[in-house]
PDB file of C-alpha atoms in Angstrom:
ATOM      1  CA  MET A   1     -35.170 -28.036  17.424  1.00  0.00           C
ATOM      2  CA  ASP A   2     -34.952 -24.240  17.672  1.00  0.00           C
ATOM      3  CA  THR A   3     -31.412 -23.224  16.702  1.00  0.00           C
ATOM      4  CA  ARG A   4     -32.122 -19.511  17.137  1.00  0.00           C
ATOM      5  CA  ARG A   5     -32.012 -19.581  20.950  1.00  0.00           C
ATOM      6  CA  PRO A   6     -28.226 -20.187  21.229  1.00  0.00           C
ATOM      7  CA  MET A   7     -27.588 -17.388  18.709  1.00  0.00           C
ATOM      8  CA  VAL A   8     -29.796 -15.028  20.716  1.00  0.00           C
ATOM      9  CA  ALA A   9     -28.032 -16.009  23.937  1.00  0.00           C
ATOM     10  CA  GLU A  10     -24.655 -15.415  22.289  1.00  0.00           C
ATOM     11  CA  ALA A  11     -25.756 -12.002  20.987  1.00  0.00           C
ATOM     12  CA  LEU A  12     -27.117 -11.003  24.400  1.00  0.00           C
ATOM     13  CA  ALA A  13     -23.911 -12.133  26.107  1.00  0.00           C
ATOM     14  CA  SER A  14     -21.897  -9.780  23.884  1.00  0.00           C
ATOM     15  CA  LEU A  15     -23.898  -6.733  25.027  1.00  0.00           C
ATOM     16  CA  SER A  16     -23.077  -4.414  27.895  1.00  0.00           C
ATOM     17  CA  ALA A  17     -25.497  -4.007  30.791  1.00  0.00           C
ATOM     18  CA  ARG A  18     -26.598  -0.598  29.443  1.00  0.00           C
ATOM     19  CA  GLU A  19     -27.193  -2.049  25.972  1.00  0.00           C
ATOM     20  CA  ARG A  20     -29.351  -4.812  27.486  1.00  0.00           C
ATOM     21  CA  GLU A  21     -31.233  -2.158  29.473  1.00  0.00           C
ATOM     22  CA  VAL A  22     -31.959  -0.222  26.271  1.00  0.00           C
ATOM     23  CA  LEU A  23     -33.216  -3.445  24.676  1.00  0.00           C
ATOM     24  CA  ARG A  24     -35.551  -4.154  27.606  1.00  0.00           C
ATOM     25  CA  HIS A  25     -37.056  -0.677  27.290  1.00  0.00           C
ATOM     26  CA  LEU A  26     -37.437  -1.186  23.543  1.00  0.00           C
ATOM     27  CA  ALA A  27     -39.239  -4.485  24.213  1.00  0.00           C
ATOM     28  CA  ASP A  28     -41.579  -2.581  26.538  1.00  0.00           C
ATOM     29  CA  GLY A  29     -42.585  -0.474  23.544  1.00  0.00           C
ATOM     30  CA  LEU A  30     -40.821   2.741  24.521  1.00  0.00           C
ATOM     31  CA  THR A  31     -39.681   5.226  21.890  1.00  0.00           C
ATOM     32  CA  TYR A  32     -36.058   6.375  21.651  1.00  0.00           C
ATOM     33  CA  THR A  33     -37.057   9.617  23.402  1.00  0.00           C
ATOM     34  CA  SER A  34     -38.857   7.766  26.195  1.00  0.00           C
ATOM     35  CA  ILE A  35     -35.906   5.417  26.653  1.00  0.00           C
ATOM     36  CA  ALA A  36     -33.589   8.418  26.803  1.00  0.00           C
ATOM     37  CA  ARG A  37     -35.713  10.096  29.471  1.00  0.00           C
ATOM     38  CA  ARG A  38     -35.989   6.928  31.540  1.00  0.00           C
ATOM     39  CA  MET A  39     -32.230   6.305  31.404  1.00  0.00           C
ATOM     40  CA  ASN A  40     -31.271   9.987  31.725  1.00  0.00           C
ATOM     41  CA  LEU A  41     -29.584   9.991  28.315  1.00  0.00           C
ATOM     42  CA  SER A  42     -29.962  11.935  25.111  1.00  0.00           C
ATOM     43  CA  PRO A  43     -31.960  10.348  22.270  1.00  0.00           C
ATOM     44  CA  HIS A  44     -28.725  10.446  20.246  1.00  0.00           C
ATOM     45  CA  THR A  45     -27.019   8.242  22.869  1.00  0.00           C
ATOM     46  CA  VAL A  46     -29.929   5.772  22.734  1.00  0.00           C
ATOM     47  CA  ASP A  47     -29.542   5.669  18.944  1.00  0.00           C
ATOM     48  CA  THR A  48     -25.802   5.039  19.388  1.00  0.00           C
ATOM     49  CA  TYR A  49     -26.509   2.155  21.786  1.00  0.00           C
ATOM     50  CA  LEU A  50     -28.962   0.647  19.311  1.00  0.00           C
ATOM     51  CA  ARG A  51     -26.474   0.953  16.439  1.00  0.00           C
ATOM     52  CA  ARG A  52     -23.849  -0.823  18.552  1.00  0.00           C
ATOM     53  CA  ILE A  53     -26.357  -3.534  19.434  1.00  0.00           C
ATOM     54  CA  ARG A  54     -27.099  -4.028  15.734  1.00  0.00           C
ATOM     55  CA  GLU A  55     -23.386  -4.337  14.964  1.00  0.00           C
ATOM     56  CA  LYS A  56     -22.739  -6.819  17.779  1.00  0.00           C
ATOM     57  CA  SER A  57     -25.835  -8.921  17.165  1.00  0.00           C
ATOM     58  CA  GLY A  58     -25.966  -8.798  13.382  1.00  0.00           C
ATOM     59  CA  ALA A  59     -29.553  -7.496  13.480  1.00  0.00           C
ATOM     60  CA  ARG A  60     -30.292  -6.317   9.941  1.00  0.00           C
ATOM     61  CA  SER A  61     -33.516  -4.437  10.546  1.00  0.00           C
ATOM     62  CA  ARG A  62     -35.717  -2.916  13.230  1.00  0.00           C
ATOM     63  CA  VAL A  63     -37.721  -6.135  13.272  1.00  0.00           C
ATOM     64  CA  HIS A  64     -34.603  -8.178  14.045  1.00  0.00           C
ATOM     65  CA  LEU A  65     -33.679  -5.649  16.711  1.00  0.00           C
ATOM     66  CA  LEU A  66     -37.140  -5.891  18.237  1.00  0.00           C
ATOM     67  CA  ARG A  67     -36.974  -9.710  18.252  1.00  0.00           C
ATOM     68  CA  LEU A  68     -33.661  -9.471  20.094  1.00  0.00           C
ATOM     69  CA  ALA A  69     -35.202  -6.947  22.510  1.00  0.00           C
ATOM     70  CA  ILE A  70     -38.081  -9.305  23.287  1.00  0.00           C
ATOM     71  CA  ALA A  71     -35.655 -12.195  23.782  1.00  0.00           C
ATOM     72  CA  ALA A  72     -33.595 -10.016  26.146  1.00  0.00           C
ATOM     73  CA  ALA A  73     -36.708  -9.151  28.141  1.00  0.00           C
ATOM     74  CA  GLU A  74     -37.723 -12.822  28.316  1.00  0.00           C
ATOM     75  CA  ASP A  75     -34.181 -13.751  29.369  1.00  0.00           C
ATOM     76  CA  GLN A  76     -34.289 -11.141  32.153  1.00  0.00           C
ATOM     77  CA  ASP A  77     -37.712 -12.368  33.299  1.00  0.00           C
ATOM     78  CA  LEU A  78     -36.422 -15.946  33.383  1.00  0.00           C
ATOM     79  CA  ARG A  79     -33.359 -14.979  35.420  1.00  0.00           C
ATOM     80  CA  GLU A  80     -35.486 -13.038  37.893  1.00  0.00           C
ATOM     81  CA  ALA A  81     -37.915 -15.960  38.231  1.00  0.00           C
ATOM     82  CA  THR A  82     -35.135 -18.462  38.947  1.00  0.00           C
ATOM     83  CA  THR A  83     -33.087 -16.285  41.303  1.00  0.00           C
ATOM     84  CA  PRO A  84     -33.504 -17.458  44.909  1.00  0.00           C
ATOM     85  CA  GLN A  85     -35.203 -14.903  47.129  1.00  0.00           C
ATOM     86  CA  SER A  86     -33.431 -13.923  50.370  1.00  0.00           C
TER      87      SER A  86
END
């Protein structure tokens, strides 16, 4: 049984919508500068979001952060796939 999934879900639930958006862009392979441009932010603000995400999620490294980003992207894809179309 994979016990990591509930921890990932809990970490994602603690994030703001903007923090989850930053994670999705990170999962897409964008750099801090590219994320900043796409979200109309400064790179410093993107770095601040990522530091907050690390604090909230307990991610200890960039690899952990990237794993969380990929899980966030998968979670978003799953929600979009199961949302009824009007």
